[in-house]
Amino acid sequence: MSAQTTAKGYGIADTKKYTEFSVKDFPLKTAHADDVTLDISHCGVCGSDVHTVTGGWGGLNVPWCVPGHEIIGTVTHVGDNVKEFKVGQRVGVGAQVLSCMKCERCKGDNENYCAQSVDTYNAKFPDEVEAQGGYSTAIRTHQQFVFAIPDALESEAAAPLLCAGLTVYSPLVRNGTGPGKTVGIVGIGGLGHLAIQFAHHLGAKVIVFSHSPNKKDDALSLGADEFVSTSEDGFADKYADKLDYILSAADAKSIPLADLLSTLKVDGKLTSVGLPDEPWEGLQPQAMASNASCIGGSHIGSKKEANAMLKLCAEKNIKPIIDQVLPMSEAGKAIEAVKNNNVRYRFVLKQDLA
Amino acid sequence: MSAQTTAKGYGIADTKKYTEFSVKDFPLKTAHADDVTLDISHCGVCGSDVHTVTGGWGGLNVPWCVPGHEIIGTVTHVGDNVKEFKVGQRVGVGAQVLSCMKCERCKGDNENYCAQSVDTYNAKFPDEVEAQGGYSTAIRTHQQFVFAIPDALESEAAAPLLCAGLTVYSPLVRNGTGPGKTVGIVGIGGLGHLAIQFAHHLGAKVIVFSHSPNKKDDALSLGADEFVSTSEDGFADKYADKLDYILSAADAKSIPLADLLSTLKVDGKLTSVGLPDEPWEGLQPQAMASNASCIGGSHIGSKKEANAMLKLCAEKNIKPIIDQVLPMSEAGKAIEAVKNNNVRYRFVLKQDLA
């Protein structure tokens, strides 16, 4: 049976009208022997979706953009080279759908840093077919970017793991989060509330920094050992030289970077997975001179890490807190809520076109 | 014999009149059993001196400030606990004169990151005596911050090693500079021209990035394998994913950080030892997302590193290029030249008060 050639989805054509989704058919990428095609059942609503459809990260790269890269679905077709997946299997797709497979990065479990990487949406495949995301009926992608979903994870809980989860899991493990380490998590939203759980279950002592004191109970119940309100003057003083690593999911240009950096041990690192629309304000290297600390970036994670994360989630019962599951037709409502920071902690869309 | 209690130096009282040095007597710190007192013969002129006397890093912390922290001299007195040094020995003092000696950082060869660290000048000792620098006749400091100078190094060449040299040597070795590594050096001035030599003699392949194409010959003769002019569009393109580490000594708020970061391999780091008066412009975590790179700080180096650096310099004939040796009375002229970037690559002041 040949694979379907089109799908239907909810897309945005104008970043000024970022809640006005229209429904259209669109072509799927040309089917290759390494491709897996799936019917989508659920898709999480990620901060990236908001930055993209509002134009915060720049204009659209395609005339009409279907967002969504926290995708769960059922395999409907596999190419001849695909051995890992079979028709009928429940799988997931995250924020990346292609890489070159040939470079050192691809060959070294760093395919998420391949220079030829293709994003799941608002991007184009090498053959110029537009890549469209998961607010839709189906997606086709290379098997490297398809993940088996453990039976223990419900679909609506698994969806947000594929971007929000992987985006925080990868830097946590790459930076040594584990027993004997003290790790700070900054910003308790869709990403941060998963990061707390990962850091805790990986064995680290977890210090949560948040400017929202009313998230204290959530943070502690998710596994934080301590909660620090960054709105209090001198909040960082008692943590000076205490932290091995900080992961910031704060999506803001004016987080108290210098204070946070001061809590790091010598050679400690802060990774920001929050990607604000505007540059950081006032950062000077002086803020990192007193402890040889550094501040860095990260980009989702590798398939190896995705599989390890999903296994950990299944074993330790780690899951996102789902605020609402909405039909995909309410994508605009979900986008607005994420933009206004009115989500605790994730919205998931459910298929209503097929 | 008891140690002298005062010294005489060239100091600044007003950051608006940063070239108008006055000569005064000042008290040395109270002599302790761990202290070494030296008569100063030479002192290098460091960018820090300029930032301090011009107020670029903030106002003065003392009413009258003697700058200078690249100090060479001869021991005139040692306390009872001092075994490493003897009267008459040639020694050096750098940018730090005290730390607590008790914390984890001090006990772990990270005394340069001690929270109780006292700078060589524009600072106060715990007993409130003002710390004054090396544009003066004498200095007294704890033996931990005194370094033996190998015979092979001339005094005027050794002086700049004690701040400029150590400031670049420490991050280079802490970040793995050695055989098989490709290291970028940004900014070819007092610090950068030493960093090129260190990176080369530590065994790395050295790529120099500079906005001054006329420094190409110097860079290559100092040991650079390649010279890249950052004033050319797309200068970074051919170096994408090639560099393991970058050390930036550029003292400017608007260096092409995103382009430089793009040359790093996955998990690569850029350390900025340039400490500009103003924050970096336009830095976003996005610039570090494509390769999980990071940008960090550093603060001089430990005594262990200083001794290793001096040994390497003696063995490999590494030395600063001295533009001019001036009498200390011409400190103002030297400060002005460093401020205007008219130095290739270091001015050294020679004693003329004693």
XYZ file of C-alpha atoms in Angstrom:
708
model
C 0.000 0.000 0.000
C 1.438 3.365 -0.879
C 1.545 6.099 1.735
C -0.973 8.939 1.757
C 0.250 12.091 0.023
C -1.692 14.812 1.841
C -2.954 15.707 5.283
C -5.273 18.352 6.700
C -4.369 20.805 9.431
C -4.963 24.035 11.323
C -2.619 26.776 10.156
C -1.783 30.459 10.449
C -1.044 32.732 7.481
C -0.576 36.060 9.255
C 1.411 36.529 12.452
C -0.756 39.533 13.312
C -3.763 37.198 13.418
C -2.090 34.449 15.343
C -5.257 32.946 16.809
C -7.125 32.762 13.510
C -6.419 29.256 12.336
C -7.729 28.092 8.975
C -8.191 24.457 7.939
C -6.501 23.336 4.736
C -5.121 20.285 2.999
C -1.362 20.239 2.526
C 1.143 17.858 0.909
C 3.226 15.539 3.051
C 6.890 15.151 2.205
C 7.745 12.682 -0.544
C 7.827 9.202 1.006
C 11.304 7.678 1.319
C 12.403 4.235 2.405
C 13.351 5.559 5.861
C 10.087 7.372 6.447
C 7.332 6.665 8.910
C 3.812 8.083 8.384
C 1.448 8.476 11.286
C -2.109 9.527 11.978
C -1.989 12.130 14.709
C -4.157 11.723 17.818
C -2.701 14.411 20.127
C -0.393 17.409 19.939
C 0.937 19.515 22.815
C 0.955 23.311 22.640
C 4.496 24.556 23.118
C 5.895 28.037 23.749
C 7.684 27.655 20.404
C 4.299 27.507 18.699
C 3.461 30.888 20.215
C 6.816 32.491 19.334
C 6.374 31.255 15.759
C 2.757 32.161 15.042
C 3.112 35.576 16.708
C 6.286 36.308 14.729
C 8.307 36.783 17.925
C 11.216 34.807 16.505
C 10.840 36.471 13.078
C 8.345 36.158 10.230
C 6.934 32.899 8.908
C 9.154 30.901 6.538
C 6.146 29.410 4.771
C 2.950 31.132 3.513
C 0.716 29.114 5.834
C 2.086 27.398 8.902
C 0.699 24.479 10.879
C 2.426 24.561 14.268
C 2.801 21.721 16.758
C 5.789 19.558 17.582
C 4.660 17.450 20.501
C 2.980 14.822 18.405
C 1.492 11.461 19.297
C -0.066 9.190 16.705
C -0.401 5.752 15.211
C 1.807 4.438 12.419
C -0.061 4.020 9.140
C 2.851 3.369 6.788
C 6.532 2.548 6.977
C 9.215 2.657 4.274
C 11.244 -0.404 3.318
C 14.206 0.538 5.542
C 12.118 0.936 8.679
C 12.570 -1.953 11.094
C 11.987 -0.186 14.413
C 8.309 0.610 13.853
C 5.293 -1.182 12.452
C 1.851 -0.144 11.254
C -0.534 0.298 14.171
C 2.172 1.150 16.692
C 1.804 4.246 18.876
C 4.695 6.634 18.327
C 5.737 10.240 18.835
C 7.463 13.001 16.871
C 9.124 16.044 18.430
C 10.610 19.315 17.203
C 12.938 17.915 14.518
C 12.097 15.872 11.423
C 15.363 15.584 9.484
C 19.126 15.884 9.678
C 21.895 14.974 7.227
C 22.709 11.622 8.927
C 26.273 11.904 7.654
C 28.114 14.575 9.657
C 30.121 14.058 12.833
C 27.268 15.456 14.862
C 24.732 13.056 13.344
C 27.084 10.125 13.784
C 27.856 11.089 17.370
C 24.328 11.190 18.848
C 24.187 14.908 18.266
C 21.773 14.877 15.329
C 19.849 17.626 17.149
C 22.847 19.886 16.424
C 23.193 18.941 12.735
C 23.626 22.040 10.586
C 21.163 20.545 8.060
C 18.494 19.977 10.691
C 14.894 20.527 9.567
C 12.397 21.774 12.134
C 9.035 20.044 12.386
C 7.178 23.120 11.099
C 7.780 26.592 9.662
C 10.569 24.988 7.642
C 11.217 23.309 4.314
C 12.583 19.903 3.411
C 15.559 19.805 1.010
C 13.084 19.165 -1.859
C 11.283 22.419 -0.900
C 8.177 20.644 0.419
C 6.973 22.638 3.416
C 7.263 20.935 6.772
C 3.988 21.272 8.668
C 3.394 20.423 12.306
C 1.086 18.436 14.478
C -2.092 20.523 14.639
C -3.075 18.253 11.771
C -4.233 14.802 10.770
C -0.912 13.235 9.784
C 2.830 13.688 9.563
C 5.586 11.833 7.730
C 9.170 11.885 8.868
C 12.472 9.983 8.880
C 12.493 7.112 11.376
C 15.383 8.736 13.282
C 12.916 11.344 14.504
C 10.162 8.930 15.514
C 10.048 7.610 19.068
C 8.328 4.538 20.437
C 5.961 5.454 23.273
C 6.031 3.118 26.291
C 2.635 1.566 27.119
C 2.756 3.074 30.609
C 2.431 6.600 29.223
C -0.980 7.927 28.202
C -0.984 9.788 24.906
C -1.990 13.151 26.279
C 0.758 12.917 28.912
C 3.358 11.654 26.449
C 2.859 14.468 23.903
C 4.499 17.300 25.917
C 7.499 15.119 26.668
C 8.549 15.206 23.017
C 9.549 18.851 23.016
C 9.170 20.312 26.520
C 10.445 17.132 28.131
C 13.359 16.423 25.806
C 14.420 20.078 25.778
C 15.082 19.977 29.515
C 16.101 16.330 29.869
C 18.985 16.610 27.398
C 20.871 19.505 29.037
C 20.221 18.081 32.501
C 21.901 14.769 31.676
C 24.635 16.317 29.520
C 25.579 18.528 32.432
C 25.863 15.783 35.001
C 22.552 15.974 36.876
C 22.586 13.067 39.308
C 23.317 11.951 42.868
C 25.528 14.334 44.835
C 24.752 17.280 42.589
C 22.699 20.353 43.461
C 20.749 21.622 40.489
C 18.753 24.831 40.119
C 15.635 25.026 37.976
C 14.499 28.510 36.956
C 11.048 29.250 35.594
C 8.176 26.921 36.417
C 6.107 26.487 33.305
C 5.649 23.817 30.678
C 9.371 23.038 30.570
C 10.358 23.833 34.144
C 7.730 21.641 35.802
C 9.117 18.666 33.885
C 12.725 19.680 34.628
C 12.012 19.558 38.381
C 10.760 15.992 38.053
C 13.684 14.860 35.894
C 16.335 16.431 38.130
C 14.694 14.904 41.200
C 14.371 11.422 39.716
C 17.899 11.573 38.301
C 18.994 11.869 41.934
C 20.013 15.521 42.300
C 19.080 17.940 45.049
C 16.712 20.400 43.360
C 16.477 24.133 44.126
C 13.668 25.892 42.293
C 13.941 29.620 41.545
C 10.704 31.326 40.546
C 9.293 34.839 40.536
C 5.863 33.368 41.296
C 5.694 32.493 45.017
C 2.304 30.892 44.391
C 4.032 28.063 42.526
C 5.852 26.925 45.651
C 3.466 24.076 46.489
C 3.571 22.755 42.939
C 7.366 22.897 42.883
C 7.716 20.994 46.138
C 5.159 18.377 45.157
C 6.973 17.828 41.851
C 10.196 17.019 43.699
C 11.923 20.307 44.544
C 13.928 20.217 47.763
C 13.768 23.989 48.195
C 11.815 26.846 46.646
C 13.359 30.306 46.299
C 11.313 33.366 45.397
C 13.409 35.527 43.088
C 11.244 38.549 43.855
C 12.884 38.826 47.279
C 15.990 41.024 47.510
C 19.145 39.059 48.129
C 17.437 35.783 47.238
C 20.698 34.381 45.896
C 22.902 35.235 48.876
C 22.388 32.056 50.882
C 22.965 29.888 47.834
C 26.351 31.357 46.889
C 28.736 28.615 45.750
C 26.110 25.898 46.353
C 24.900 24.890 42.903
C 26.581 22.624 40.374
C 24.271 23.472 37.512
C 21.269 25.633 36.660
C 18.700 25.030 33.957
C 16.638 28.084 33.118
C 13.385 27.673 31.253
C 12.467 31.288 31.906
C 11.322 32.844 28.667
C 12.126 36.414 29.601
C 14.762 38.923 28.620
C 15.220 40.259 32.128
C 15.743 37.336 34.470
C 18.180 38.015 37.351
C 21.088 36.352 35.571
C 23.914 37.806 37.655
C 22.257 36.719 40.919
C 21.543 33.250 39.584
C 25.105 32.848 38.267
C 26.451 33.804 41.709
C 24.978 30.615 43.177
C 27.191 28.407 41.003
C 30.330 26.637 42.137
C 33.570 27.279 40.248
C 33.172 26.260 36.605
C 29.408 25.877 37.020
C 27.029 26.426 34.139
C 23.605 27.896 33.524
C 21.816 26.640 30.427
C 18.960 28.724 29.107
C 16.378 26.741 27.186
C 14.053 29.714 27.336
C 14.510 31.604 24.067
C 13.062 35.067 24.574
C 12.145 37.276 21.636
C 14.628 39.951 22.746
C 18.263 39.895 23.929
C 19.191 39.624 27.570
C 19.516 42.966 29.271
C 22.743 44.030 30.883
C 24.768 40.828 30.762
C 28.480 41.458 31.301
C 31.267 38.885 31.511
C 31.968 40.350 34.948
C 28.925 38.391 36.182
C 30.801 35.177 35.398
C 34.282 36.187 36.511
C 33.842 35.535 40.217
C 33.320 31.797 39.758
C 34.396 31.025 36.180
C 30.775 30.231 35.476
C 29.219 30.223 32.051
C 25.873 30.571 30.388
C 24.889 28.427 27.462
C 22.236 27.171 25.110
C 20.748 23.853 24.167
C 18.525 22.540 21.374
C 16.019 19.734 22.091
C 17.881 16.424 22.390
C 19.031 13.356 20.525
C 16.958 10.242 19.817
C 19.112 8.350 22.286
C 18.171 10.881 24.946
C 14.495 10.862 23.929
C 14.344 7.117 24.367
C 16.106 7.283 27.740
C 13.752 10.043 28.871
C 10.644 8.104 27.860
C 11.947 5.042 29.721
C 12.603 7.136 32.849
C 9.115 8.650 32.635
C 7.514 5.229 32.351
C 9.547 3.832 35.263
C 9.186 6.784 37.623
C 5.693 7.898 36.645
C 6.945 11.280 35.468
C 4.319 13.175 33.536
C 3.327 16.708 32.702
C 0.494 18.386 34.531
C -2.125 18.864 31.838
C -4.225 21.975 32.332
C -6.708 21.247 29.560
C -7.170 18.853 26.681
C -8.919 20.784 23.916
C -10.125 19.803 20.455
C -7.680 20.986 17.787
C -10.268 23.458 16.546
C -9.582 25.416 19.748
C -5.905 25.883 18.895
C -6.357 29.673 18.931
C -7.632 29.590 22.501
C -4.694 27.459 23.557
C -2.159 29.747 21.837
C -3.661 32.780 23.572
C -3.506 31.089 26.968
C 0.156 30.095 26.550
C 1.024 33.584 25.339
C -0.605 35.086 28.429
C 1.076 32.636 30.760
C -2.298 31.275 31.818
C -1.438 27.607 31.612
C -0.586 25.200 34.389
C 1.342 23.646 32.859
C 0.459 22.343 29.418
C -2.407 22.371 26.978
C -2.786 19.375 24.712
C -4.870 19.368 21.532
C -6.867 16.321 20.533
C -7.632 15.293 16.978
C -10.975 16.488 15.619
C -10.370 16.546 11.854
C -10.200 12.810 11.248
C 64.812 43.153 61.591
C 61.252 44.374 61.476
C 59.597 45.036 58.155
C 59.145 48.531 56.780
C 55.744 50.076 57.536
C 55.301 52.481 54.655
C 55.998 52.813 50.944
C 55.764 55.587 48.375
C 53.776 55.459 45.165
C 52.086 57.148 42.236
C 48.346 57.405 42.769
C 45.114 58.857 41.400
C 42.495 60.638 43.519
C 39.990 61.614 40.842
C 38.841 59.357 38.005
C 38.167 62.421 35.886
C 41.901 63.246 36.106
C 43.120 59.760 35.473
C 46.528 60.730 34.113
C 47.374 63.121 36.959
C 49.341 60.936 39.317
C 50.552 62.349 42.625
C 53.367 60.914 44.729
C 52.589 60.072 48.352
C 53.670 57.852 51.182
C 51.150 55.206 52.237
C 51.050 52.508 54.936
C 51.714 48.901 54.038
C 49.473 46.227 55.532
C 50.324 45.085 59.048
C 53.052 42.467 58.768
C 51.967 38.904 59.528
C 53.944 35.704 59.840
C 52.890 34.621 56.342
C 53.774 37.911 54.673
C 56.502 38.708 52.192
C 57.669 42.320 51.659
C 59.381 43.324 48.451
C 61.044 46.334 46.906
C 59.471 46.848 43.509
C 61.673 47.176 40.430
C 59.086 46.888 37.616
C 55.323 47.009 37.135
C 53.348 46.282 33.979
C 50.510 48.559 32.864
C 47.325 46.515 32.561
C 43.945 47.315 31.040
C 42.539 46.887 34.555
C 44.593 49.872 35.656
C 42.883 51.955 32.992
C 39.363 50.705 33.796
C 40.016 51.512 37.455
C 41.602 54.955 37.270
C 39.102 56.129 34.644
C 36.176 54.880 36.725
C 34.999 52.588 33.911
C 34.337 49.768 36.345
C 32.848 52.165 38.922
C 34.241 54.783 41.280
C 37.359 54.349 43.369
C 37.029 52.338 46.579
C 39.821 54.273 48.256
C 40.447 58.071 48.362
C 43.758 57.758 46.530
C 44.611 54.715 44.459
C 47.983 53.370 43.376
C 47.310 51.019 40.455
C 49.564 48.242 39.165
C 49.332 44.474 39.603
C 52.080 43.109 37.406
C 54.799 43.524 39.960
C 58.400 42.358 40.014
C 60.717 43.047 42.917
C 63.221 41.783 45.433
C 62.295 40.302 48.803
C 63.328 42.554 51.713
C 61.538 40.795 54.562
C 59.745 37.515 55.236
C 57.499 36.507 58.143
C 58.267 33.533 60.366
C 55.983 31.163 58.449
C 57.547 31.898 55.067
C 59.770 29.054 53.850
C 59.368 29.416 50.081
C 61.090 32.787 49.769
C 64.173 34.441 51.217
C 65.483 37.986 51.428
C 67.183 39.038 48.202
C 65.159 36.687 45.998
C 63.469 38.052 42.857
C 59.705 37.487 43.015
C 56.437 38.655 41.514
C 52.964 39.672 42.699
C 49.879 39.694 40.500
C 46.297 40.916 40.760
C 45.385 39.290 44.082
C 46.963 39.750 47.514
C 44.736 37.815 49.926
C 42.074 35.138 50.231
C 40.553 33.384 53.239
C 42.755 30.262 52.915
C 40.005 28.217 54.564
C 37.125 27.750 52.102
C 36.695 24.908 49.637
C 37.848 27.149 46.816
C 41.054 28.116 48.642
C 41.731 24.519 49.591
C 41.080 23.329 46.060
C 43.539 25.491 44.099
C 40.796 27.966 43.374
C 41.944 30.723 45.723
C 41.469 33.131 42.815
C 37.733 32.493 43.204
C 37.625 32.920 47.003
C 34.706 35.130 48.042
C 37.027 36.923 50.504
C 39.617 37.669 47.831
C 41.394 41.018 48.128
C 42.526 42.726 44.937
C 46.033 44.123 44.762
C 44.780 47.717 44.636
C 41.613 49.794 44.905
C 40.636 47.462 47.755
C 40.936 47.114 51.509
C 42.406 44.420 53.688
C 40.163 42.953 56.413
C 41.812 45.370 58.930
C 40.743 48.290 56.669
C 44.307 49.105 55.560
C 44.075 50.163 51.926
C 45.662 47.830 49.397
C 47.867 49.814 47.018
C 49.438 48.543 43.822
C 52.764 48.357 42.106
C 53.303 51.866 40.760
C 55.190 52.224 44.035
C 58.338 51.396 45.920
C 57.178 48.354 47.882
C 54.344 45.922 48.532
C 53.646 43.425 51.289
C 51.427 40.408 50.783
C 50.677 36.876 51.930
C 53.179 34.352 50.568
C 50.375 32.522 48.697
C 50.257 35.467 46.305
C 53.989 35.749 45.726
C 55.600 33.859 42.851
C 59.209 32.874 42.343
C 60.535 34.204 39.021
C 62.678 31.773 37.019
C 66.166 33.088 36.228
C 65.538 32.710 32.505
C 62.913 35.487 32.554
C 64.011 39.121 32.532
C 62.135 41.318 34.978
C 60.508 43.559 32.411
C 59.301 40.512 30.490
C 58.136 38.693 33.600
C 55.982 41.554 34.932
C 53.143 41.324 32.379
C 52.915 37.577 32.894
C 51.589 38.092 36.414
C 48.229 39.471 35.341
C 47.953 39.437 31.538
C 49.711 36.097 31.318
C 47.960 34.298 34.157
C 44.564 35.672 33.127
C 44.782 33.870 29.787
C 46.859 30.861 30.846
C 44.378 29.727 33.496
C 41.260 29.488 31.303
C 43.283 27.970 28.456
C 44.495 25.062 30.597
C 41.219 24.672 32.509
C 39.412 24.298 29.198
C 41.669 21.619 27.799
C 43.988 23.531 25.460
C 46.483 20.991 24.194
C 47.389 18.609 21.368
C 44.506 17.697 19.088
C 42.482 20.754 20.067
C 41.683 23.779 17.919
C 41.561 26.969 19.937
C 40.451 30.427 18.886
C 42.024 33.567 20.326
C 40.038 36.793 19.932
C 41.544 40.234 20.418
C 45.268 40.701 19.970
C 46.461 43.027 22.666
C 48.311 42.693 25.934
C 46.428 39.523 26.888
C 45.769 38.055 23.450
C 49.355 38.151 22.235
C 50.343 36.032 25.241
C 47.356 33.717 24.778
C 48.491 32.913 21.224
C 51.902 31.857 22.517
C 50.484 29.765 25.360
C 47.937 27.982 23.185
C 50.611 27.258 20.576
C 53.167 25.949 23.074
C 50.507 23.917 24.888
C 50.139 22.059 21.595
C 46.839 23.325 20.192
C 46.094 24.495 16.677
C 45.567 28.259 17.056
C 43.093 30.357 15.054
C 43.345 34.076 15.714
C 40.298 36.314 15.198
C 40.998 40.026 15.044
C 39.327 43.131 13.661
C 42.799 44.545 12.909
C 44.120 42.901 9.725
C 47.432 44.677 10.315
C 48.079 42.376 13.256
C 48.230 39.309 11.028
C 52.023 39.130 10.836
C 52.385 39.472 14.582
C 49.776 36.777 15.191
C 51.465 34.307 12.854
C 54.927 34.991 14.237
C 53.616 34.443 17.784
C 52.388 30.971 16.842
C 48.966 31.334 15.232
C 48.226 28.718 12.569
C 45.608 30.890 10.893
C 44.541 34.534 11.064
C 40.918 35.541 10.471
C 39.866 39.139 9.966
C 36.526 39.640 11.698
C 35.835 42.737 9.646
C 35.077 40.543 6.624
C 31.461 39.464 6.159
C 30.937 35.778 6.741
C 34.346 35.402 8.384
C 33.026 32.651 10.616
C 31.435 30.498 7.919
C 34.414 28.343 7.033
C 35.164 27.685 10.687
C 31.702 26.368 11.599
C 31.997 23.380 13.951
C 35.815 23.522 13.898
C 36.820 25.001 17.243
C 36.984 23.286 20.615
C 37.425 26.440 22.636
C 37.671 30.212 22.233
C 39.385 32.658 24.540
C 38.355 36.249 23.974
C 40.483 39.047 25.330
C 38.514 41.625 23.380
C 37.600 44.437 25.683
C 34.598 45.638 23.753
C 30.864 45.498 24.225
C 30.117 44.758 20.591
C 32.310 41.884 19.477
C 30.669 39.498 16.939
C 29.702 36.991 19.603
C 27.109 35.042 17.626
C 29.510 34.524 14.702
C 32.335 33.482 17.001
C 30.078 31.062 18.904
C 29.029 29.478 15.605
C 32.578 28.199 15.087
C 32.426 25.997 18.191
C 31.847 22.278 18.222
C 28.945 20.900 20.250
C 29.383 21.811 23.937
C 32.204 24.232 23.083
C 32.913 27.269 25.200
C 33.981 30.873 24.748
C 35.594 32.488 27.772
C 35.721 36.261 27.849
C 38.574 37.664 29.890
C 37.929 41.064 28.397
C 35.736 42.916 30.871
C 34.211 45.852 29.023
C 32.707 48.805 30.882
C 29.294 48.171 29.330
C 27.122 45.063 28.804
C 27.286 42.985 25.656
C 24.874 44.125 22.999
C 22.216 41.829 21.668
C 23.233 38.510 23.158
C 20.426 35.946 23.019
C 20.533 32.314 24.136
C 19.524 31.501 20.553
C 23.158 32.187 19.592
C 24.184 29.192 21.678
C 21.323 26.844 20.859
C 22.668 25.537 17.568
C 25.701 23.886 19.176
C 25.002 23.855 22.927
C 27.857 26.295 23.262
C 28.355 28.581 26.210
C 30.037 31.809 27.117
C 31.791 32.279 30.401
C 34.094 34.274 32.592
C 37.376 33.752 34.358
C 39.363 35.559 37.037
C 43.188 35.520 36.916
C 44.459 32.114 38.034
C 45.688 30.106 40.984
C 49.228 30.061 42.366
C 49.601 26.532 41.046
C 48.767 27.806 37.571
C 51.022 30.847 37.933
C 53.971 28.630 38.764
C 53.211 26.283 35.858
C 52.905 29.261 33.512
C 56.213 30.776 34.610
C 57.902 27.384 34.117
C 56.423 27.064 30.625
C 57.549 30.598 29.743
C 61.080 29.881 30.917
C 61.225 26.579 29.007
C 59.658 27.786 25.759
C 60.982 31.346 25.741
C 57.482 32.785 25.892
C 57.500 36.484 26.650
C 55.412 39.566 26.094
C 56.302 42.016 23.393
C 57.259 45.130 25.332
C 56.383 48.329 23.503
C 58.121 50.685 25.918
C 59.738 50.600 29.336
C 59.033 53.949 30.976
C 60.004 55.405 34.324
C 57.112 55.198 36.814
C 56.803 58.980 36.728
C 55.395 58.539 33.212
C 52.490 56.392 34.414
C 49.998 58.900 33.053
C 51.460 58.629 29.567
C 51.259 54.840 29.753
C 47.655 54.904 30.988
C 46.661 57.184 28.135
C 48.341 54.951 25.563
C 46.605 51.797 26.852
C 43.275 53.614 26.944
C 43.705 54.654 23.315
C 44.775 51.197 22.238
C 48.166 52.541 21.166
C 50.273 49.818 22.718
C 51.959 46.860 21.062
C 51.597 45.045 23.305
C 52.610 46.076 26.801
C 54.066 49.035 28.619
C 56.190 48.328 31.677
C 57.057 50.922 34.298
C 60.466 50.941 35.930
C 61.171 52.099 39.450
C 62.252 55.721 39.803
C 61.243 56.564 43.368
C 63.774 54.446 45.207
